GROMACS .gro file of C-alpha atoms in nm:
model
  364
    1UNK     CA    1   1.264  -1.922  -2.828
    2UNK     CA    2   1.523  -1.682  -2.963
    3UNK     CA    3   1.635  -1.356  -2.814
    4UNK     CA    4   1.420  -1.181  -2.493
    5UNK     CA    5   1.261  -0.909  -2.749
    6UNK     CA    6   1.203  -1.209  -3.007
    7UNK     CA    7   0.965  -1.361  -2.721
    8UNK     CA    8   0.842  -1.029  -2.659
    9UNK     CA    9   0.757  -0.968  -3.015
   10UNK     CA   10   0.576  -1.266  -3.033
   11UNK     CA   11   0.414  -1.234  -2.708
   12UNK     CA   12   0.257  -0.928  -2.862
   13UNK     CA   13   0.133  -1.085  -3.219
   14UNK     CA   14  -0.038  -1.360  -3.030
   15UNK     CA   15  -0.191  -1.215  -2.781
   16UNK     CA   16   0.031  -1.403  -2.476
   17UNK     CA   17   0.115  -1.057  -2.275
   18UNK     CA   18  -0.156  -0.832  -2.133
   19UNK     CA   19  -0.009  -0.487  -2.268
   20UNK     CA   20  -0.049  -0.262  -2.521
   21UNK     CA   21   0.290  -0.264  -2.774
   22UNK     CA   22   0.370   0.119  -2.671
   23UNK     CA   23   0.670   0.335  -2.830
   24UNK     CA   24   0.893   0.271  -2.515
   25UNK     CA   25   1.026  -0.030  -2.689
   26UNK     CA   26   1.169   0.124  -2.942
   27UNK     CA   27   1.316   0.392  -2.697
   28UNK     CA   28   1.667   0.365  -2.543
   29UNK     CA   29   1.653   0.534  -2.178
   30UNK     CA   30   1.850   0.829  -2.122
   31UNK     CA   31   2.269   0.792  -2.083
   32UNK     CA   32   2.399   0.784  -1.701
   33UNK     CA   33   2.604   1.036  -1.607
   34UNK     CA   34   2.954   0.919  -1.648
   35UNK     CA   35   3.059   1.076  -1.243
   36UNK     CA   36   2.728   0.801  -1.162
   37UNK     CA   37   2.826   0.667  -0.839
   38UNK     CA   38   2.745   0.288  -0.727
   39UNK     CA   39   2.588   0.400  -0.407
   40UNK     CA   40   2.296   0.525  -0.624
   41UNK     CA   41   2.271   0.165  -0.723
   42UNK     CA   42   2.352   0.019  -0.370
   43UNK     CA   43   2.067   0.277  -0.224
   44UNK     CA   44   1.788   0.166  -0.504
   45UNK     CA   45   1.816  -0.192  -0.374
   46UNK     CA   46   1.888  -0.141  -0.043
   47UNK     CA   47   1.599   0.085   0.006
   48UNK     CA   48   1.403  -0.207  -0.104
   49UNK     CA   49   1.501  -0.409   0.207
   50UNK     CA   50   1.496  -0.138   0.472
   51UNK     CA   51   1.141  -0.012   0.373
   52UNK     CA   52   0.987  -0.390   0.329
   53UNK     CA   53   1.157  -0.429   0.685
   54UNK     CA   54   1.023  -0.086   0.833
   55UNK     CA   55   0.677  -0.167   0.751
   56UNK     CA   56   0.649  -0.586   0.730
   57UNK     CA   57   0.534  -0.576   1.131
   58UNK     CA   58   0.240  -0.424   1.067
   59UNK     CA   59   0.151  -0.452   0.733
   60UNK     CA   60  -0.235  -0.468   0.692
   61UNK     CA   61  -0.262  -0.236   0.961
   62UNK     CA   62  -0.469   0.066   0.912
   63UNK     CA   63  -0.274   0.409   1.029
   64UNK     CA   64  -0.458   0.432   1.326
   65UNK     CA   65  -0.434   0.112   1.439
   66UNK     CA   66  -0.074   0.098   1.359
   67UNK     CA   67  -0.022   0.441   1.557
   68UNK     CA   68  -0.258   0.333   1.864
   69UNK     CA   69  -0.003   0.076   1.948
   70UNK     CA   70   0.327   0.193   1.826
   71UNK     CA   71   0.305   0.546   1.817
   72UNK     CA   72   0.505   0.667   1.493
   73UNK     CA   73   0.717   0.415   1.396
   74UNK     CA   74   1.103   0.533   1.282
   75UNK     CA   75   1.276   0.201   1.315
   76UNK     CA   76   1.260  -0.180   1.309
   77UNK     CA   77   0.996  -0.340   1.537
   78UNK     CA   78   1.048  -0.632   1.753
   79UNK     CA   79   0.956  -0.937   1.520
   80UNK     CA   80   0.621  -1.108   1.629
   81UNK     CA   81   0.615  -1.423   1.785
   82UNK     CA   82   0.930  -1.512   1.831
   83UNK     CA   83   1.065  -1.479   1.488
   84UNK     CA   84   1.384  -1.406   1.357
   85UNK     CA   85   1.431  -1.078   1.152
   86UNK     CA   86   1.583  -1.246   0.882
   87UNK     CA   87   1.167  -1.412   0.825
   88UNK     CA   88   1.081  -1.061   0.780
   89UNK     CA   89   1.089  -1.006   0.451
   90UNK     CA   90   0.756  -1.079   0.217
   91UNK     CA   91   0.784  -1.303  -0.082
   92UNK     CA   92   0.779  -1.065  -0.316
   93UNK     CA   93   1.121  -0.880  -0.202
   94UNK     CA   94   1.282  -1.260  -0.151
   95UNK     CA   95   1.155  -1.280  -0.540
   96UNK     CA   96   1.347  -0.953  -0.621
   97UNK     CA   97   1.671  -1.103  -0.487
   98UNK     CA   98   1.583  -1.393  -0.647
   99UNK     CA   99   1.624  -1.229  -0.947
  100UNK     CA  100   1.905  -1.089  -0.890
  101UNK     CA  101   2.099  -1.435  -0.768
  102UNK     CA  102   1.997  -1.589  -1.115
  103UNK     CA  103   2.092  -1.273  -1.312
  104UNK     CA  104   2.423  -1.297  -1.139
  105UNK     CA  105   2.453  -1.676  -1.270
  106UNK     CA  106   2.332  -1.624  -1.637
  107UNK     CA  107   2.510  -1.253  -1.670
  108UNK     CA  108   2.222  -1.168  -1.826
  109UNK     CA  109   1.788  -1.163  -1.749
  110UNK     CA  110   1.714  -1.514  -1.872
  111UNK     CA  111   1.338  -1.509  -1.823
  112UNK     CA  112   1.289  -1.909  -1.802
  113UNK     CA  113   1.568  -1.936  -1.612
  114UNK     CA  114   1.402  -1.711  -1.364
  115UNK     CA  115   1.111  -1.869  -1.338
  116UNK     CA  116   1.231  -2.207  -1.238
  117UNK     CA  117   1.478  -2.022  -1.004
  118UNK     CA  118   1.171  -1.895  -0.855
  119UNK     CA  119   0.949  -2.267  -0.812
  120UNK     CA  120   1.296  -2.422  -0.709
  121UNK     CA  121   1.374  -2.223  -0.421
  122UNK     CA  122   1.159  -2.197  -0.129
  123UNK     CA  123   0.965  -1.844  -0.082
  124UNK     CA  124   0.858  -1.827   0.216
  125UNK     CA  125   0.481  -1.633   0.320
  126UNK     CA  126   0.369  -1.688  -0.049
  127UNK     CA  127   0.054  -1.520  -0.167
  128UNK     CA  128  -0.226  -1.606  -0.378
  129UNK     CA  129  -0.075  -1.482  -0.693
  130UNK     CA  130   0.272  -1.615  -0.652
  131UNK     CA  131   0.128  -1.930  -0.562
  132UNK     CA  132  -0.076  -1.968  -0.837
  133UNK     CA  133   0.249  -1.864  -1.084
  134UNK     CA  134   0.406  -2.193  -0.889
  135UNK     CA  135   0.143  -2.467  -0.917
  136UNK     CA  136   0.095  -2.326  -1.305
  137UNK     CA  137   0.478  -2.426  -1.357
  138UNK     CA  138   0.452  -2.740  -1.205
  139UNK     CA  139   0.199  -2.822  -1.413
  140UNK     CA  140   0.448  -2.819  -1.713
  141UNK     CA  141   0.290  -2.467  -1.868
  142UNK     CA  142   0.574  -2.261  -2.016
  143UNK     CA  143   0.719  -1.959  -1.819
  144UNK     CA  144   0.497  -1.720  -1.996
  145UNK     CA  145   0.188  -1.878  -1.940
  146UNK     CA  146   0.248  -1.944  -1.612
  147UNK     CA  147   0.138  -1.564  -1.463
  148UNK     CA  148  -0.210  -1.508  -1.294
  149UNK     CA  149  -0.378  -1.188  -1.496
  150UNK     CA  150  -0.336  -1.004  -1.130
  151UNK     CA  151  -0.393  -0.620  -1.037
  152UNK     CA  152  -0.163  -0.674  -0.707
  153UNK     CA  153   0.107  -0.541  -0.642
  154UNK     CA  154   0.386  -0.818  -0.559
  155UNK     CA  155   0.540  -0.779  -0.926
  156UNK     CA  156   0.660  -0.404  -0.848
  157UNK     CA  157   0.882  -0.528  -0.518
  158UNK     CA  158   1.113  -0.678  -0.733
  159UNK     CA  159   1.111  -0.483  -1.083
  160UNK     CA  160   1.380  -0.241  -0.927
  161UNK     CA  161   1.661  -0.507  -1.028
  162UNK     CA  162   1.569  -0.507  -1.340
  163UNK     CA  163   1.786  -0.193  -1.421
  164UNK     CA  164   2.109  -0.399  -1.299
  165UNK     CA  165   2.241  -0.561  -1.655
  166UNK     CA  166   2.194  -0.220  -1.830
  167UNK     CA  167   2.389  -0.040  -1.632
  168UNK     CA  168   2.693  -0.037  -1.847
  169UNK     CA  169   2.488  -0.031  -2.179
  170UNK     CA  170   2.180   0.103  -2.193
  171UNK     CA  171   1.967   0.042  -2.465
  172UNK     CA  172   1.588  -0.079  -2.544
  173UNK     CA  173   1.619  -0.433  -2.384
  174UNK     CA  174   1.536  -0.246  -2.080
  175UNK     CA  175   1.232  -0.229  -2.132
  176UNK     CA  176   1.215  -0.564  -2.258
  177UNK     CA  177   1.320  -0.740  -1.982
  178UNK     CA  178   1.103  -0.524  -1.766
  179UNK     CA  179   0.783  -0.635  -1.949
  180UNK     CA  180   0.904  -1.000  -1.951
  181UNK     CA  181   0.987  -1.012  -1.548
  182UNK     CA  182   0.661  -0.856  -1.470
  183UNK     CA  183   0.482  -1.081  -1.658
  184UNK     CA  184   0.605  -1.380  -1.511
  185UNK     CA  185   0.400  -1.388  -1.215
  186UNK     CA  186   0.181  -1.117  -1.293
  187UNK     CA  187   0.026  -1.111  -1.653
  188UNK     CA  188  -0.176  -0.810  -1.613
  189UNK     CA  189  -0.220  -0.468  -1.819
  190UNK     CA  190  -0.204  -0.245  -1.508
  191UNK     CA  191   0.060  -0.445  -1.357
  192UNK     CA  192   0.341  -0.472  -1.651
  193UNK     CA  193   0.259  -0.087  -1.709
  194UNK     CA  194   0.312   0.025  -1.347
  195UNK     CA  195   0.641  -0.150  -1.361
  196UNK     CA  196   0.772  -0.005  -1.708
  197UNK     CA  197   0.698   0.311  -1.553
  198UNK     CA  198   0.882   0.208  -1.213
  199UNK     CA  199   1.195   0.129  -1.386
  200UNK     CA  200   1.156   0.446  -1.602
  201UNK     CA  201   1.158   0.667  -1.283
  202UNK     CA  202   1.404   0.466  -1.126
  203UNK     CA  203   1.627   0.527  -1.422
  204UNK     CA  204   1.608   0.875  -1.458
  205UNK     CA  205   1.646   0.933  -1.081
  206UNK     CA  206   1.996   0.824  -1.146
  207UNK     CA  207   2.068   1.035  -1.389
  208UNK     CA  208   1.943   1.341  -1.081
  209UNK     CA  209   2.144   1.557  -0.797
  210UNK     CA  210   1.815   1.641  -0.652
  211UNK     CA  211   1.481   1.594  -0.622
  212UNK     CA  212   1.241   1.689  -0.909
  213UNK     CA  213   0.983   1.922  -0.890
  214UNK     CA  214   0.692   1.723  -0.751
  215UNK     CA  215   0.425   1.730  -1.052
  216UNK     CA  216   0.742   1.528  -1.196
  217UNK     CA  217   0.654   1.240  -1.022
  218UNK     CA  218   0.340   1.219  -1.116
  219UNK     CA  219   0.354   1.332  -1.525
  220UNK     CA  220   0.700   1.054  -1.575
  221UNK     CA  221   0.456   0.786  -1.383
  222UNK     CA  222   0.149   0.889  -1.657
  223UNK     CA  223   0.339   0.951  -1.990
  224UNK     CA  224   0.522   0.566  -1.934
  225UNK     CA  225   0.172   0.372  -1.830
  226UNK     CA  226  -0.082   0.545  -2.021
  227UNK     CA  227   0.038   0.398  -2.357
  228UNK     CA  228   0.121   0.068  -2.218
  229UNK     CA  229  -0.196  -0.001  -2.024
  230UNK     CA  230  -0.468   0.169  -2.257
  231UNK     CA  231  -0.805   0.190  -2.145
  232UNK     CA  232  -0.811  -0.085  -1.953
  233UNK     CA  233  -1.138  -0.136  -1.621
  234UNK     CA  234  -1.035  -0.149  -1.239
  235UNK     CA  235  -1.180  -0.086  -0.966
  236UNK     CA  236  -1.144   0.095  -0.625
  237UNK     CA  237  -1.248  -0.133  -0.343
  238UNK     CA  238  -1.368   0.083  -0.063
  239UNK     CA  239  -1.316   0.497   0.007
  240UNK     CA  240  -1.449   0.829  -0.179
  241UNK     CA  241  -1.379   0.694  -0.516
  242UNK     CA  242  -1.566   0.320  -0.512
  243UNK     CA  243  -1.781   0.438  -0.816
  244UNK     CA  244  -1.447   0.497  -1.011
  245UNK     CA  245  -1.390   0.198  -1.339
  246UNK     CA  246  -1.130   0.240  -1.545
  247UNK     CA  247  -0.721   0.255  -1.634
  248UNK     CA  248  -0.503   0.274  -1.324
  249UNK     CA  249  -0.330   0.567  -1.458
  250UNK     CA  250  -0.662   0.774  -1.516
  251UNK     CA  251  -0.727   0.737  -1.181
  252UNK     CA  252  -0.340   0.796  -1.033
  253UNK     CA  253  -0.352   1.116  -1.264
  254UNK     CA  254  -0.631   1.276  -1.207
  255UNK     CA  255  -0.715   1.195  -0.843
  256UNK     CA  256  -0.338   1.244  -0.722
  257UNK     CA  257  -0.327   1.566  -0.830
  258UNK     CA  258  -0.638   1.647  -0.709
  259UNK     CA  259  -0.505   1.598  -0.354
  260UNK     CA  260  -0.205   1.770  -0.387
  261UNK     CA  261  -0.375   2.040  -0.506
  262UNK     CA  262  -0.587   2.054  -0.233
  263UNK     CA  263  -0.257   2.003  -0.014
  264UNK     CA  264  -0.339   1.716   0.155
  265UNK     CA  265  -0.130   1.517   0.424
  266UNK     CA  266  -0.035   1.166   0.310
  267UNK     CA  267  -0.269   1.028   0.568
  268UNK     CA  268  -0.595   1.215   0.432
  269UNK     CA  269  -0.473   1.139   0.078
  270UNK     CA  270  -0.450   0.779   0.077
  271UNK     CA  271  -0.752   0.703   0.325
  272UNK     CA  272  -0.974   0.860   0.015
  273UNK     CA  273  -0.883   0.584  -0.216
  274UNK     CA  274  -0.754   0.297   0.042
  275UNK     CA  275  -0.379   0.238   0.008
  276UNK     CA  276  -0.393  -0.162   0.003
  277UNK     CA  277  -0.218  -0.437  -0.218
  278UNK     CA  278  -0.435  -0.352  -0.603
  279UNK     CA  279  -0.217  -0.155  -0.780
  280UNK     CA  280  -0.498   0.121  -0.805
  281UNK     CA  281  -0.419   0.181  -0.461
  282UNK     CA  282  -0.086   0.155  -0.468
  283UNK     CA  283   0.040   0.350  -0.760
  284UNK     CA  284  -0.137   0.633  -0.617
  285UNK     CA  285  -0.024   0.609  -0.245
  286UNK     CA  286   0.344   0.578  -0.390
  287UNK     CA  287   0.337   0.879  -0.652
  288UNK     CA  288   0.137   1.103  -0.406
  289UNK     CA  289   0.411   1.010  -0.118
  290UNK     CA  290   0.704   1.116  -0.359
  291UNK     CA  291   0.578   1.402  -0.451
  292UNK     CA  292   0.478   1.527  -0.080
  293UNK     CA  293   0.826   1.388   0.056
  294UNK     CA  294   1.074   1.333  -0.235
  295UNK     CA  295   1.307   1.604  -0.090
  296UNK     CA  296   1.319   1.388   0.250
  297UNK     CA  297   1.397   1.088   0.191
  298UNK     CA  298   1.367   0.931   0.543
  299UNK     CA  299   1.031   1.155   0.595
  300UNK     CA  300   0.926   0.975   0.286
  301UNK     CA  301   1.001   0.617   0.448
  302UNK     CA  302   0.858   0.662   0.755
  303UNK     CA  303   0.549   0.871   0.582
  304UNK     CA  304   0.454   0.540   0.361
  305UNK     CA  305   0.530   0.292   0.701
  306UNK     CA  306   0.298   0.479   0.914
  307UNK     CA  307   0.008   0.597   0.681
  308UNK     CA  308  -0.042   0.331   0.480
  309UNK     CA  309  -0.210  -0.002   0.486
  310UNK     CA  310  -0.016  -0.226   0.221
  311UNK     CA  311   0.264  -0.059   0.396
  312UNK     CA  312   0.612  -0.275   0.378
  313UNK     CA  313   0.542  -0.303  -0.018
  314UNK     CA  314   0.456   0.090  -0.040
  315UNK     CA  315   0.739   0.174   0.203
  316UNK     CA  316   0.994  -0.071  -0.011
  317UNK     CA  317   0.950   0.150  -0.350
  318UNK     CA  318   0.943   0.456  -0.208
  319UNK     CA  319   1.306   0.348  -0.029
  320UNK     CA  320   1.403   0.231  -0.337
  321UNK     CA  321   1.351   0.552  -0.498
  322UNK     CA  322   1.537   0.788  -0.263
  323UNK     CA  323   1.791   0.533  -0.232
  324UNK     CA  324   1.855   0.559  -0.650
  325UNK     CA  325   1.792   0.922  -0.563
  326UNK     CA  326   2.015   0.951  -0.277
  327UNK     CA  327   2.251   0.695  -0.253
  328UNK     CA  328   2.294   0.463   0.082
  329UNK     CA  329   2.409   0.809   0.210
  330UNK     CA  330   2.031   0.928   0.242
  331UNK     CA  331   1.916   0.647   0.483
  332UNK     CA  332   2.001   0.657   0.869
  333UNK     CA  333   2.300   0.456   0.933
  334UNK     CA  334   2.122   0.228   1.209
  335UNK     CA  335   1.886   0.119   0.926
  336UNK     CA  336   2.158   0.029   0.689
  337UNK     CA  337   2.314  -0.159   1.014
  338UNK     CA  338   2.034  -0.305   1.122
  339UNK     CA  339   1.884  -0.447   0.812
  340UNK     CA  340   1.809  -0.821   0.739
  341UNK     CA  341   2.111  -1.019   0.577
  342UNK     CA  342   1.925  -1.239   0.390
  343UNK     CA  343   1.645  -1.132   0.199
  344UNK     CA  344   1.589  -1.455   0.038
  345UNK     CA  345   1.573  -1.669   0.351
  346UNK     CA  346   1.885  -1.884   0.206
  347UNK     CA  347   2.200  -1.927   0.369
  348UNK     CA  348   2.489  -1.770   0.149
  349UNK     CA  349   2.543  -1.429   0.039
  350UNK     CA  350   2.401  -1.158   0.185
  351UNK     CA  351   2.228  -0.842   0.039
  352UNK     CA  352   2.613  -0.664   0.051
  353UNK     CA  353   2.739  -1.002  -0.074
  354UNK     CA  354   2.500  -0.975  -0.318
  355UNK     CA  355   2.564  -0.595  -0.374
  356UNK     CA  356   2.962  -0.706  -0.411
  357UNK     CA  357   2.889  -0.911  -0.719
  358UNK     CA  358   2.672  -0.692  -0.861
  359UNK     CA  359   2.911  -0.427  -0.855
  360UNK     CA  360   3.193  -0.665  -1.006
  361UNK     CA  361   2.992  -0.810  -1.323
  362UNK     CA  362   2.796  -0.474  -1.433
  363UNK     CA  363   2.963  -0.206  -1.236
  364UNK     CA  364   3.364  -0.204  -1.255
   0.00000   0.00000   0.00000
């Protein structure tokens, strides 16, 4: 089908991606420093694992709940049932090092090649959406037809390694690939937009020495989706906002800083609009928690594992930005020790295995 941003092009002109064509495409993100240090890199995606592994005991939980039987919770849990830690990782993160692996193998995001790396391994705990990307493939529909038109949030767990073939040359394709991973399982305005604006954040957190000012947060999050999403209708399921229809970044912007303006805790903000799995629940919970807690990065963990519902997703990209923040340097050493080795529930490399070759194709 010709180049990634020849697919993309076309994607647009018929109609075969749920997004509108914004400026960011033509856009190349910002040059990394040139004293960048890999840990930055190593932190984004190990920040991934250690918040998805924080939180995946009791995710679904609500806060209280979650605190009535654990108290605060500032390390790995016991596994339920018997189970190995290495099973506790969601499918969404083993989709995310997924990624990765097949990156690794084609040097490049080859978004076919993804998708069949994804129905050709097995992903264990799949969801609804994921499923439904699977049984669409199997069917013999072509990669990009294949994604559900879904509001959830599995497709932001794993758009964090979309940054890794860019890191030597930035340009445009970013973005590119970005919009084609989401869209592989996840066809959806509010979905492909939240990611874009991920990755954005992501990216310029590299380029930091500190945490931004915390409106930051909040305006890079609305500037990226509000001209990729457009005026698009969701809903809030349940809390103070249920009468609430329209773009998820409307709602992020105006009712996020609403609460920090009233200087709310984390807990009191996201009860008000229910921090589960749709994204307008999630975008929200994550910005407000990085703006509260961005200058703490383990405060910021811990903050999304406790008072949150959809808590090991929420907890993963808020890890994953301190860690790109940060560095490794920012998380406790027993968490970076204690961490699952295999986030794909395959025997061979592990996430520093992983993190080796990484390093050695797009790195050194």
């Amino acid at each position: 089908m010709g180049s990634n941003r020849e697919i993309l092009e076309n994607l647009f002109r018929t109609g075969g991606i749920d997004l509108v064509r914004g400026p960011i495409f033509d856009q190349s993100p910002a040059p990394l420093p040139d004293d960048l240090g890999f840990s930055k890199v190593e932190g984004m995606l190990l920040g991934l694992v250690i918040g998805e592994t924080l939180g995946m005991t009791t995710e679904g939980w609500t806060p209280e709940k979650r605190r009535t039987t654990y108290g605060e919770i500032r390390d790995y849990l016991p596994p339920p049932h018997g189970e190995e830690p290495i099973a506790l990782t969601s499918d969404d993160l083993q989709l995310a090092f997924c990624t990765v692996e097949q990156m690794l193998v084609d040097g490049a995001f080859r978004p076919e090649r993804v998708a069949d790396h994804f129905l050709h391994r097995h992903i264990f705990g799949r969801g609804f959406t994921v499923r439904r990307f699977l049984a669409n493939r199997r069917s013999g529909l072509p990669w990009y037809q294949c994604g559900p038109k879904s509001s959830r949030n599995g497709a932001l767990v794993r758009i964090a390694a979309m940054v890794i073939p860019h890191l030597k040359n930035p340009t445009s394709e970013l973005w590119v690939d970005t919009a084609l991973s989401a869209m592989i399982t996840h066809n959806d305005a509010a979905s492909t937009a939240s990611c874009l604006a991920l990755v954005h954040i992501l990216w310029s957190l590299f380029g930091m020495d500190e945490a931004p000012d915390p409106p930051w947060w909040l305006e890079r999050y609305v500037s990226v989706a509000r001209q990729l999403e457009g005026e698009t209708k969701y809903r809030v399921r349940s809390g103070k906002f249920v009468d609430y229809e329209g773009p998820v970044w409307r709602f992020v912007e105006q009712r996020v800083w609403e609460a920090y303006g009233n200087g709310l805790t984390v807990l009191q903000a996201c009860s008000q609009w229910h921090s589960g799995a749709e994204l307008i629940e999630t975008v929200p919970s994550l910005i407000y928690i990085l703006m509260c807690h961005g200058a703490q990065s383990e405060e910021a963990v811990v903050r999304a594992v406790n008072d949150t519902e959809d808590n090991d997703t929420i907890a993963a990209m808020v890890g994953a930005a301190m860690g790109a923040l940060y560095g490794t340097g920012c998380f406790p050493a027993h968490w970076v020790k204690n961490l699952p080795q295999h986030p794909t529930h395959q025997e061979g490399e592990t996430v520093f295995g992983l993190l080796a070759s990484v390093r050695k194709m797009w790195w050194e």
